[in-house]
Amino acid sequence: MVVFKGLGWRSALPLGVLLSGGALAASSAGTADLLFGLFWVVLAAAVFGAVASKLGVPAVVGQVLAGILIGPSVLRLVRPDDFLLSLAELGAVFLLFMVGLETRFRDLLSVGKEALLVAVLGIAFPLALGFGFGLWQDQGNVSALFVGTALVATSVGITAKVLQEMGVLDARFAQVILGAAVIDDILGLTLLAVVSGLGAGESMSAAQVALILGLSVGFVALVLAVGIPLVRRFQPRLRNLSLSRMFNVAIVVGLGVAALSTVAGLAPIIGAFLAGMVLAEVKDEVEFESKVHALESFLAPVFFVVVGLQLDLGVLGDPVVIVAGLILTVLAVIGKVAGGLIGARSMGRRQSLLVGVGMVPRGEVGLIVASLGLAAGVIGKQVYAEVLLMVLLTTVLAPLVLRALAPRPERDAPAA
């Protein structure tokens, strides 16, 4: 028993009650921090997204800048804790799920050749340029490979959101970008696994690399080969479900395939995109897309703000870092744009340029690669800062250029 005296009153409370009350207070404080952090993120996303749209700038640019402003670099209102990082990843999952719902598999098949060439060249060129840049800076082979791998990365979520905002997801160049992004993710993550192994001092045989690649490709093929016929077979039953129940089915499918994609070594956003494409086969007959869109409209902006939260501007104070980062940015843009211009040249110069620009943003994917290299001690803080500047510039500038170059839906329609 614990006794308190003071202020003219006397109270006796069991010690267990006091301890549980202390734990409850601590829990409440943690919940308050969590909610305030989410409040600032959602508020900043709404305000800066709206202002950016009003100025004719893609909302995602405003949201990334909002994250930088409220994050550790400037106002320090929010830090990218585990909760926000997890919520941001969920936002990316539902963004790509929604993009998948607006994409027909047969449309991607029609641009398969261009998408494959764009993806392969969009990996080969940046990897070679980044590796050469690292050697020019007198880095070791493995460190230079990490820089090249950071240049290989493509944040399809950023480009997909800009295309979605503009209403051009059904345009041919957009289909090439999405198809190339799936292939890019498969090849890029295989490359990251190999380079990470080298950074840890491990040797990786050709058979192991082939196994990683085979699992990724096999997963994509399996989802599409099994999922599309299956959803068509159950279409009559799905049509009889209420909106709420069909929405639940869609969410289960999206999250399930996203989770399974991680088992295959792919990013969960690729699984979500595939799940969306599977369900796109029945969306015209079964209503659920509006509810998915409402959920995505809340979660996706969180993802873009958190990308900004993770950008530490404090490491960019060295003029040497800024100059090297700008050079690296130019190389990053050249690598992807060249991949688009050559890989999609059959579509014409303007369309192929759009494809290349659409592959430029590095976003959170570039951050992940750089963070892995820094944590493993393969790259130093200066190189990390240079990659960080490249990620920031490609993430912010590419959507602006894409919006300026991309045709409006009515101009993109074929002539009668």
CSV table of C-alpha atoms in Angstrom, one decimal:
chain,number,residue,atom,x,y,z
A,1,MET,CA,0.0,0.0,0.0
A,2,VAL,CA,1.3,3.5,-0.9
A,3,VAL,CA,0.0,6.5,1.0
A,4,PHE,CA,0.0,10.1,-0.3
A,5,LYS,CA,-0.3,13.1,2.0
A,6,GLY,CA,-0.7,16.7,0.9
A,7,LEU,CA,-3.0,19.6,0.1
A,8,GLY,CA,-5.3,18.6,3.0
A,9,TRP,CA,-6.2,15.2,1.7
A,10,ARG,CA,-5.1,11.6,2.3
A,11,SER,CA,-5.3,8.8,-0.3
A,12,ALA,CA,-4.3,5.2,-0.1
A,13,LEU,CA,-4.0,3.3,-3.3
A,14,PRO,CA,-2.7,-0.2,-4.1
A,15,LEU,CA,0.8,-0.3,-5.5
A,16,GLY,CA,-0.4,-2.3,-8.5
A,17,VAL,CA,-3.0,0.4,-9.4
A,18,LEU,CA,-0.2,3.1,-9.3
A,19,LEU,CA,2.1,1.0,-11.4
A,20,SER,CA,-0.6,0.2,-14.0
A,21,GLY,CA,-1.5,3.9,-14.0
A,22,GLY,CA,2.1,4.8,-14.7
A,23,ALA,CA,2.2,2.3,-17.5
A,24,LEU,CA,-1.1,3.7,-18.8
A,25,ALA,CA,0.3,7.2,-18.7
A,26,ALA,CA,3.4,6.1,-20.6
A,27,SER,CA,1.2,4.3,-23.1
A,28,SER,CA,-1.0,7.4,-23.5
A,29,ALA,CA,2.0,9.6,-24.1
A,30,GLY,CA,3.3,7.2,-26.8
A,31,THR,CA,-0.1,7.2,-28.4
A,32,ALA,CA,-0.3,11.0,-28.3
A,33,ASP,CA,3.1,11.2,-30.0
A,34,LEU,CA,2.0,8.7,-32.6
A,35,LEU,CA,-1.2,10.6,-33.3
A,36,PHE,CA,0.4,14.0,-33.4
A,37,GLY,CA,3.0,12.7,-35.8
A,38,LEU,CA,0.3,11.3,-38.1
A,39,PHE,CA,-1.6,14.6,-37.7
A,40,TRP,CA,1.3,16.7,-39.0
A,41,VAL,CA,1.9,14.3,-41.8
A,42,VAL,CA,-1.7,14.2,-43.0
A,43,LEU,CA,-2.1,18.0,-42.6
A,44,ALA,CA,1.1,18.8,-44.4
A,45,ALA,CA,0.2,16.4,-47.2
A,46,ALA,CA,-3.2,18.0,-47.7
A,47,VAL,CA,-2.0,21.6,-47.6
A,48,PHE,CA,1.2,21.2,-49.7
A,49,GLY,CA,-0.5,18.8,-52.1
A,50,ALA,CA,-3.3,21.3,-52.7
A,51,VAL,CA,-1.0,24.3,-53.1
A,52,ALA,CA,1.2,22.4,-55.5
A,53,SER,CA,-1.9,21.4,-57.6
A,54,LYS,CA,-3.0,25.0,-57.5
A,55,LEU,CA,0.3,26.1,-58.9
A,56,GLY,CA,0.2,23.5,-61.7
A,57,VAL,CA,2.8,21.3,-60.0
A,58,PRO,CA,2.3,17.6,-59.3
A,59,ALA,CA,0.9,17.1,-55.8
A,60,VAL,CA,3.6,14.5,-55.0
A,61,VAL,CA,6.3,17.2,-55.3
A,62,GLY,CA,4.5,19.4,-52.8
A,63,GLN,CA,4.1,16.4,-50.5
A,64,VAL,CA,7.8,15.4,-50.6
A,65,LEU,CA,8.7,19.0,-49.9
A,66,ALA,CA,6.2,19.0,-47.0
A,67,GLY,CA,8.0,16.0,-45.5
A,68,ILE,CA,11.3,17.8,-45.7
A,69,LEU,CA,9.8,20.9,-44.1
A,70,ILE,CA,8.2,19.2,-41.1
A,71,GLY,CA,10.9,16.6,-40.7
A,72,PRO,CA,14.2,16.5,-38.8
A,73,SER,CA,16.0,18.8,-41.4
A,74,VAL,CA,13.9,21.9,-40.8
A,75,LEU,CA,11.0,22.3,-38.3
A,76,ARG,CA,11.5,18.9,-36.5
A,77,LEU,CA,7.8,18.4,-36.0
A,78,VAL,CA,8.0,14.7,-37.0
A,79,ARG,CA,10.6,12.0,-37.2
A,80,PRO,CA,10.3,9.0,-39.5
A,81,ASP,CA,9.7,6.4,-36.8
A,82,ASP,CA,8.8,2.7,-37.4
A,83,PHE,CA,5.0,3.5,-37.4
A,84,LEU,CA,5.2,6.1,-40.1
A,85,LEU,CA,7.6,4.1,-42.2
A,86,SER,CA,5.2,1.1,-42.0
A,87,LEU,CA,2.2,3.3,-42.8
A,88,ALA,CA,4.2,4.8,-45.7
A,89,GLU,CA,4.9,1.4,-47.1
A,90,LEU,CA,1.3,0.5,-46.8
A,91,GLY,CA,0.5,3.8,-48.7
A,92,ALA,CA,2.8,2.7,-51.5
A,93,VAL,CA,1.2,-0.7,-51.6
A,94,PHE,CA,-2.3,0.7,-52.1
A,95,LEU,CA,-1.1,3.3,-54.6
A,96,LEU,CA,0.3,0.5,-56.8
A,97,PHE,CA,-2.8,-1.6,-56.2
A,98,MET,CA,-4.9,1.2,-57.4
A,99,VAL,CA,-2.6,1.8,-60.4
A,100,GLY,CA,-2.9,-2.0,-61.2
A,101,LEU,CA,-6.7,-1.7,-61.1
A,102,GLU,CA,-6.5,0.9,-63.9
A,103,THR,CA,-4.1,-1.3,-66.0
A,104,ARG,CA,-5.2,-4.2,-68.1
A,105,PHE,CA,-2.7,-7.1,-68.5
A,106,ARG,CA,-3.4,-7.2,-72.3
A,107,ASP,CA,-2.3,-3.5,-72.5
A,108,LEU,CA,1.0,-4.3,-70.9
A,109,LEU,CA,1.5,-7.3,-73.2
A,110,SER,CA,1.1,-4.9,-76.2
A,111,VAL,CA,4.1,-2.9,-75.0
A,112,GLY,CA,6.1,-5.9,-73.7
A,113,LYS,CA,9.1,-5.5,-76.1
A,114,GLU,CA,9.5,-1.8,-75.4
A,115,ALA,CA,9.1,-2.3,-71.7
A,116,LEU,CA,11.8,-5.1,-71.6
A,117,LEU,CA,14.3,-3.0,-73.6
A,118,VAL,CA,13.6,0.1,-71.5
A,119,ALA,CA,14.1,-1.8,-68.2
A,120,VAL,CA,17.3,-3.6,-69.3
A,121,LEU,CA,18.9,-0.5,-70.8
A,122,GLY,CA,17.6,1.6,-67.8
A,123,ILE,CA,19.6,-0.7,-65.6
A,124,ALA,CA,22.7,-1.2,-67.7
A,125,PHE,CA,23.4,2.5,-68.5
A,126,PRO,CA,22.9,3.9,-64.9
A,127,LEU,CA,24.9,1.0,-63.4
A,128,ALA,CA,27.8,1.6,-65.8
A,129,LEU,CA,27.7,5.4,-65.2
A,130,GLY,CA,27.5,5.1,-61.4
A,131,PHE,CA,30.3,2.5,-61.3
A,132,GLY,CA,32.4,4.8,-63.4
A,133,PHE,CA,31.6,7.7,-61.1
A,134,GLY,CA,32.7,5.7,-58.1
A,135,LEU,CA,36.0,4.7,-59.7
A,136,TRP,CA,36.6,8.3,-60.7
A,137,GLN,CA,36.2,9.2,-57.0
A,138,ASP,CA,38.8,6.5,-56.1
A,139,GLN,CA,36.3,4.3,-54.4
A,140,GLY,CA,36.7,0.6,-54.3
A,141,ASN,CA,34.9,-1.7,-56.7
A,142,VAL,CA,32.2,-2.7,-54.3
A,143,SER,CA,31.6,0.8,-53.1
A,144,ALA,CA,31.3,2.0,-56.8
A,145,LEU,CA,28.9,-0.9,-57.5
A,146,PHE,CA,26.7,0.4,-54.6
A,147,VAL,CA,26.6,3.8,-56.2
A,148,GLY,CA,25.7,2.2,-59.6
A,149,THR,CA,23.0,0.2,-57.9
A,150,ALA,CA,21.5,3.4,-56.3
A,151,LEU,CA,21.3,4.9,-59.8
A,152,VAL,CA,19.6,1.8,-61.1
A,153,ALA,CA,16.7,2.1,-58.7
A,154,THR,CA,13.3,3.5,-59.9
A,155,SER,CA,10.5,4.7,-57.6
A,156,VAL,CA,7.6,3.8,-59.7
A,157,GLY,CA,5.2,5.0,-57.1
A,158,ILE,CA,6.1,8.6,-57.7
A,159,THR,CA,5.7,8.4,-61.5
A,160,ALA,CA,2.6,6.3,-61.2
A,161,LYS,CA,0.9,8.9,-59.0
A,162,VAL,CA,1.8,11.7,-61.5
A,163,LEU,CA,0.3,9.7,-64.3
A,164,GLN,CA,-2.7,8.9,-62.3
A,165,GLU,CA,-3.2,12.6,-61.4
A,166,MET,CA,-3.0,13.5,-65.1
A,167,GLY,CA,-5.4,10.7,-66.2
A,168,VAL,CA,-3.0,9.2,-68.7
A,169,LEU,CA,-2.5,5.8,-67.2
A,170,ASP,CA,-4.0,4.2,-70.3
A,171,ALA,CA,-1.6,6.1,-72.6
A,172,ARG,CA,1.0,3.9,-74.4
A,173,PHE,CA,4.0,5.6,-72.9
A,174,ALA,CA,2.5,5.1,-69.4
A,175,GLN,CA,2.0,1.4,-70.1
A,176,VAL,CA,5.6,1.1,-71.1
A,177,ILE,CA,6.7,2.9,-67.9
A,178,LEU,CA,4.6,0.6,-65.7
A,179,GLY,CA,5.7,-2.6,-67.6
A,180,ALA,CA,9.4,-1.5,-67.4
A,181,ALA,CA,9.0,-0.7,-63.7
A,182,VAL,CA,7.9,-4.3,-63.0
A,183,ILE,CA,10.9,-5.7,-64.9
A,184,ASP,CA,13.2,-3.1,-63.4
A,185,ASP,CA,12.2,-4.1,-59.9
A,186,ILE,CA,12.9,-7.8,-60.6
A,187,LEU,CA,16.3,-7.1,-62.1
A,188,GLY,CA,17.2,-4.3,-59.8
A,189,LEU,CA,16.4,-6.3,-56.6
A,190,THR,CA,18.4,-9.2,-58.0
A,191,LEU,CA,21.3,-6.9,-58.5
A,192,LEU,CA,20.9,-5.4,-55.0
A,193,ALA,CA,21.0,-8.9,-53.5
A,194,VAL,CA,24.2,-9.7,-55.4
A,195,VAL,CA,25.9,-6.4,-54.5
A,196,SER,CA,24.8,-6.6,-50.9
A,197,GLY,CA,26.4,-10.1,-50.7
A,198,LEU,CA,29.6,-8.7,-52.1
A,199,GLY,CA,29.5,-5.9,-49.6
A,200,ALA,CA,29.2,-8.4,-46.8
A,201,GLY,CA,32.2,-10.3,-48.1
A,202,GLU,CA,30.1,-13.2,-49.3
A,203,SER,CA,30.5,-14.9,-52.7
A,204,MET,CA,27.5,-15.6,-54.8
A,205,SER,CA,27.5,-18.2,-57.6
A,206,ALA,CA,25.8,-17.8,-60.9
A,207,ALA,CA,23.3,-20.5,-59.8
A,208,GLN,CA,22.3,-18.5,-56.7
A,209,VAL,CA,21.8,-15.4,-58.9
A,210,ALA,CA,19.7,-17.4,-61.4
A,211,LEU,CA,17.6,-18.8,-58.5
A,212,ILE,CA,16.8,-15.3,-57.2
A,213,LEU,CA,15.9,-14.1,-60.7
A,214,GLY,CA,13.9,-17.3,-61.4
A,215,LEU,CA,11.9,-17.0,-58.2
A,216,SER,CA,11.0,-13.4,-59.0
A,217,VAL,CA,10.0,-14.0,-62.6
A,218,GLY,CA,8.2,-17.2,-61.7
A,219,PHE,CA,6.1,-15.4,-59.1
A,220,VAL,CA,5.0,-12.7,-61.6
A,221,ALA,CA,4.1,-15.3,-64.1
A,222,LEU,CA,2.3,-17.5,-61.6
A,223,VAL,CA,0.1,-14.6,-60.2
A,224,LEU,CA,-1.0,-13.6,-63.7
A,225,ALA,CA,-1.4,-17.1,-65.2
A,226,VAL,CA,-3.5,-18.3,-62.2
A,227,GLY,CA,-5.1,-15.1,-61.0
A,228,ILE,CA,-6.7,-13.8,-64.1
A,229,PRO,CA,-8.5,-17.1,-65.1
A,230,LEU,CA,-9.5,-17.6,-61.5
A,231,VAL,CA,-11.1,-14.2,-61.1
A,232,ARG,CA,-12.9,-14.6,-64.4
A,233,ARG,CA,-14.3,-17.9,-63.3
A,234,PHE,CA,-15.7,-16.5,-60.0
A,235,GLN,CA,-16.9,-13.3,-61.7
A,236,PRO,CA,-20.6,-14.3,-61.5
A,237,ARG,CA,-20.3,-14.9,-57.7
A,238,LEU,CA,-18.4,-11.7,-57.2
A,239,ARG,CA,-21.1,-9.7,-59.0
A,240,ASN,CA,-23.6,-10.8,-56.3
A,241,LEU,CA,-21.5,-9.5,-53.4
A,242,SER,CA,-22.4,-6.2,-51.8
A,243,LEU,CA,-20.0,-3.2,-52.2
A,244,SER,CA,-18.6,-3.7,-48.6
A,245,ARG,CA,-18.0,-7.4,-49.1
A,246,MET,CA,-16.4,-7.0,-52.5
A,247,PHE,CA,-14.2,-4.2,-51.0
A,248,ASN,CA,-13.0,-6.7,-48.3
A,249,VAL,CA,-12.3,-9.3,-50.9
A,250,ALA,CA,-10.2,-6.8,-52.9
A,251,ILE,CA,-8.2,-5.7,-49.9
A,252,VAL,CA,-7.5,-9.3,-48.9
A,253,VAL,CA,-6.3,-10.2,-52.4
A,254,GLY,CA,-4.2,-7.0,-52.6
A,255,LEU,CA,-2.5,-7.5,-49.3
A,256,GLY,CA,-2.1,-11.2,-49.7
A,257,VAL,CA,-0.3,-11.0,-53.1
A,258,ALA,CA,1.8,-8.1,-51.8
A,259,ALA,CA,2.9,-10.2,-48.8
A,260,LEU,CA,3.6,-13.2,-51.0
A,261,SER,CA,5.8,-11.0,-53.3
A,262,THR,CA,8.2,-10.4,-50.5
A,263,VAL,CA,8.6,-14.2,-50.1
A,264,ALA,CA,9.6,-14.3,-53.8
A,265,GLY,CA,12.2,-11.5,-53.2
A,266,LEU,CA,10.2,-8.7,-54.8
A,267,ALA,CA,9.0,-5.5,-53.3
A,268,PRO,CA,5.4,-5.6,-51.9
A,269,ILE,CA,4.4,-2.9,-54.3
A,270,ILE,CA,4.9,-5.2,-57.3
A,271,GLY,CA,2.6,-7.8,-55.7
A,272,ALA,CA,0.0,-5.1,-55.1
A,273,PHE,CA,0.3,-4.0,-58.7
A,274,LEU,CA,-0.1,-7.5,-60.0
A,275,ALA,CA,-3.2,-8.1,-57.7
A,276,GLY,CA,-4.7,-4.9,-59.1
A,277,MET,CA,-4.2,-6.0,-62.6
A,278,VAL,CA,-5.9,-9.4,-61.8
A,279,LEU,CA,-8.9,-7.6,-60.3
A,280,ALA,CA,-9.0,-5.1,-63.2
A,281,GLU,CA,-10.5,-8.0,-65.3
A,282,VAL,CA,-13.8,-7.7,-63.3
A,283,LYS,CA,-13.9,-4.1,-62.1
A,284,ASP,CA,-16.3,-3.1,-64.9
A,285,GLU,CA,-18.9,-5.7,-63.7
A,286,VAL,CA,-18.2,-5.5,-60.0
A,287,GLU,CA,-18.2,-2.3,-58.0
A,288,PHE,CA,-15.4,-1.8,-55.4
A,289,GLU,CA,-12.9,0.6,-57.1
A,290,SER,CA,-14.3,3.7,-55.5
A,291,LYS,CA,-13.7,2.4,-52.0
A,292,VAL,CA,-10.2,1.3,-52.8
A,293,HIS,CA,-9.5,4.8,-54.3
A,294,ALA,CA,-10.8,6.4,-51.0
A,295,LEU,CA,-8.3,4.3,-49.0
A,296,GLU,CA,-5.5,5.0,-51.4
A,297,SER,CA,-6.2,8.8,-51.3
A,298,PHE,CA,-5.6,8.8,-47.6
A,299,LEU,CA,-2.5,6.5,-47.5
A,300,ALA,CA,-0.6,7.4,-50.6
A,301,PRO,CA,0.1,11.0,-49.5
A,302,VAL,CA,1.6,9.7,-46.3
A,303,PHE,CA,4.1,7.7,-48.4
A,304,PHE,CA,5.3,10.8,-50.3
A,305,VAL,CA,5.6,12.9,-47.1
A,306,VAL,CA,7.6,10.2,-45.4
A,307,VAL,CA,10.0,10.1,-48.4
A,308,GLY,CA,10.6,13.8,-47.6
A,309,LEU,CA,11.0,13.0,-43.9
A,310,GLN,CA,13.9,10.7,-44.6
A,311,LEU,CA,15.9,13.2,-46.6
A,312,ASP,CA,18.4,14.7,-44.2
A,313,LEU,CA,19.5,18.1,-45.6
A,314,GLY,CA,22.1,18.5,-42.9
A,315,VAL,CA,24.6,16.2,-44.8
A,316,LEU,CA,24.5,18.5,-47.8
A,317,GLY,CA,26.4,21.4,-46.3
A,318,ASP,CA,29.8,20.5,-48.0
A,319,PRO,CA,30.3,22.2,-51.3
A,320,VAL,CA,32.3,19.2,-52.5
A,321,VAL,CA,29.3,17.0,-51.8
A,322,ILE,CA,27.0,19.4,-53.6
A,323,VAL,CA,29.1,19.4,-56.8
A,324,ALA,CA,29.6,15.7,-56.8
A,325,GLY,CA,25.9,15.1,-56.1
A,326,LEU,CA,24.9,17.4,-59.0
A,327,ILE,CA,27.3,15.4,-61.3
A,328,LEU,CA,25.7,12.1,-60.0
A,329,THR,CA,22.3,13.6,-60.6
A,330,VAL,CA,23.1,14.4,-64.2
A,331,LEU,CA,24.4,10.8,-64.7
A,332,ALA,CA,21.3,9.4,-63.1
A,333,VAL,CA,19.1,11.3,-65.5
A,334,ILE,CA,21.2,10.5,-68.6
A,335,GLY,CA,21.1,6.8,-67.7
A,336,LYS,CA,17.4,6.5,-67.5
A,337,VAL,CA,16.5,8.9,-70.3
A,338,ALA,CA,18.9,7.2,-72.6
A,339,GLY,CA,17.3,3.8,-71.7
A,340,GLY,CA,13.9,5.3,-72.6
A,341,LEU,CA,15.0,6.9,-75.8
A,342,ILE,CA,16.7,3.8,-77.2
A,343,GLY,CA,14.4,1.2,-75.7
A,344,ALA,CA,11.2,2.8,-76.8
A,345,ARG,CA,12.5,4.5,-80.0
A,346,SER,CA,9.8,2.7,-82.0
A,347,MET,CA,7.2,4.9,-80.3
A,348,GLY,CA,8.7,8.1,-81.6
A,349,ARG,CA,11.0,10.6,-80.0
A,350,ARG,CA,8.5,12.4,-77.7
A,351,GLN,CA,6.9,9.2,-76.4
A,352,SER,CA,10.3,7.6,-75.8
A,353,LEU,CA,11.5,10.7,-74.0
A,354,LEU,CA,8.4,10.6,-71.7
A,355,VAL,CA,9.2,7.0,-70.9
A,356,GLY,CA,12.8,7.9,-70.0
A,357,VAL,CA,11.8,10.8,-67.8
A,358,GLY,CA,9.1,8.6,-66.1
A,359,MET,CA,11.9,6.2,-65.0
A,360,VAL,CA,14.1,8.9,-63.5
A,361,PRO,CA,12.7,9.3,-59.9
A,362,ARG,CA,14.7,7.3,-57.4
A,363,GLY,CA,12.7,8.2,-54.3
A,364,GLU,CA,12.6,5.8,-51.4
A,365,VAL,CA,14.2,3.0,-53.4
A,366,GLY,CA,17.4,5.0,-53.8
A,367,LEU,CA,17.4,5.8,-50.1
A,368,ILE,CA,17.1,2.2,-49.2
A,369,VAL,CA,20.1,1.2,-51.4
A,370,ALA,CA,22.2,4.1,-50.0
A,371,SER,CA,21.3,3.3,-46.4
A,372,LEU,CA,22.2,-0.4,-46.9
A,373,GLY,CA,25.6,0.6,-48.2
A,374,LEU,CA,26.2,3.0,-45.4
A,375,ALA,CA,25.1,0.5,-42.7
A,376,ALA,CA,27.4,-2.1,-44.2
A,377,GLY,CA,30.3,0.3,-44.2
A,378,VAL,CA,30.7,-0.1,-48.0
A,379,ILE,CA,30.2,3.6,-48.7
A,380,GLY,CA,31.2,6.5,-46.5
A,381,LYS,CA,29.1,9.4,-45.3
A,382,GLN,CA,30.3,11.7,-48.1
A,383,VAL,CA,29.2,9.3,-50.8
A,384,TYR,CA,26.0,8.7,-48.9
A,385,ALA,CA,25.3,12.4,-48.9
A,386,GLU,CA,26.0,12.6,-52.7
A,387,VAL,CA,23.5,9.8,-53.4
A,388,LEU,CA,21.0,11.6,-51.1
A,389,LEU,CA,21.2,14.8,-53.1
A,390,MET,CA,20.7,12.8,-56.3
A,391,VAL,CA,17.7,11.1,-54.8
A,392,LEU,CA,16.2,14.4,-53.7
A,393,LEU,CA,16.7,16.1,-57.1
A,394,THR,CA,15.4,13.2,-59.2
A,395,THR,CA,12.4,12.8,-56.9
A,396,VAL,CA,11.4,16.4,-57.1
A,397,LEU,CA,12.4,17.5,-60.6
A,398,ALA,CA,11.3,14.4,-62.7
A,399,PRO,CA,7.6,14.7,-61.9
A,400,LEU,CA,7.8,18.4,-63.0
A,401,VAL,CA,9.4,17.6,-66.3
A,402,LEU,CA,7.0,14.7,-66.9
A,403,ARG,CA,4.0,16.9,-66.3
A,404,ALA,CA,5.3,19.5,-68.6
A,405,LEU,CA,6.0,17.1,-71.4
A,406,ALA,CA,3.1,14.7,-71.1
A,407,PRO,CA,0.1,15.2,-73.4
A,408,ARG,CA,-3.3,15.7,-71.9
A,409,PRO,CA,-5.8,12.8,-72.2
A,410,GLU,CA,-7.8,14.5,-74.9
A,411,ARG,CA,-4.7,15.2,-77.0
A,412,ASP,CA,-3.3,11.7,-76.4
A,413,ALA,CA,-6.4,10.1,-78.0
A,414,PRO,CA,-5.9,8.7,-81.5
A,415,ALA,CA,-7.4,10.8,-84.3
A,416,ALA,CA,-10.7,9.6,-85.7
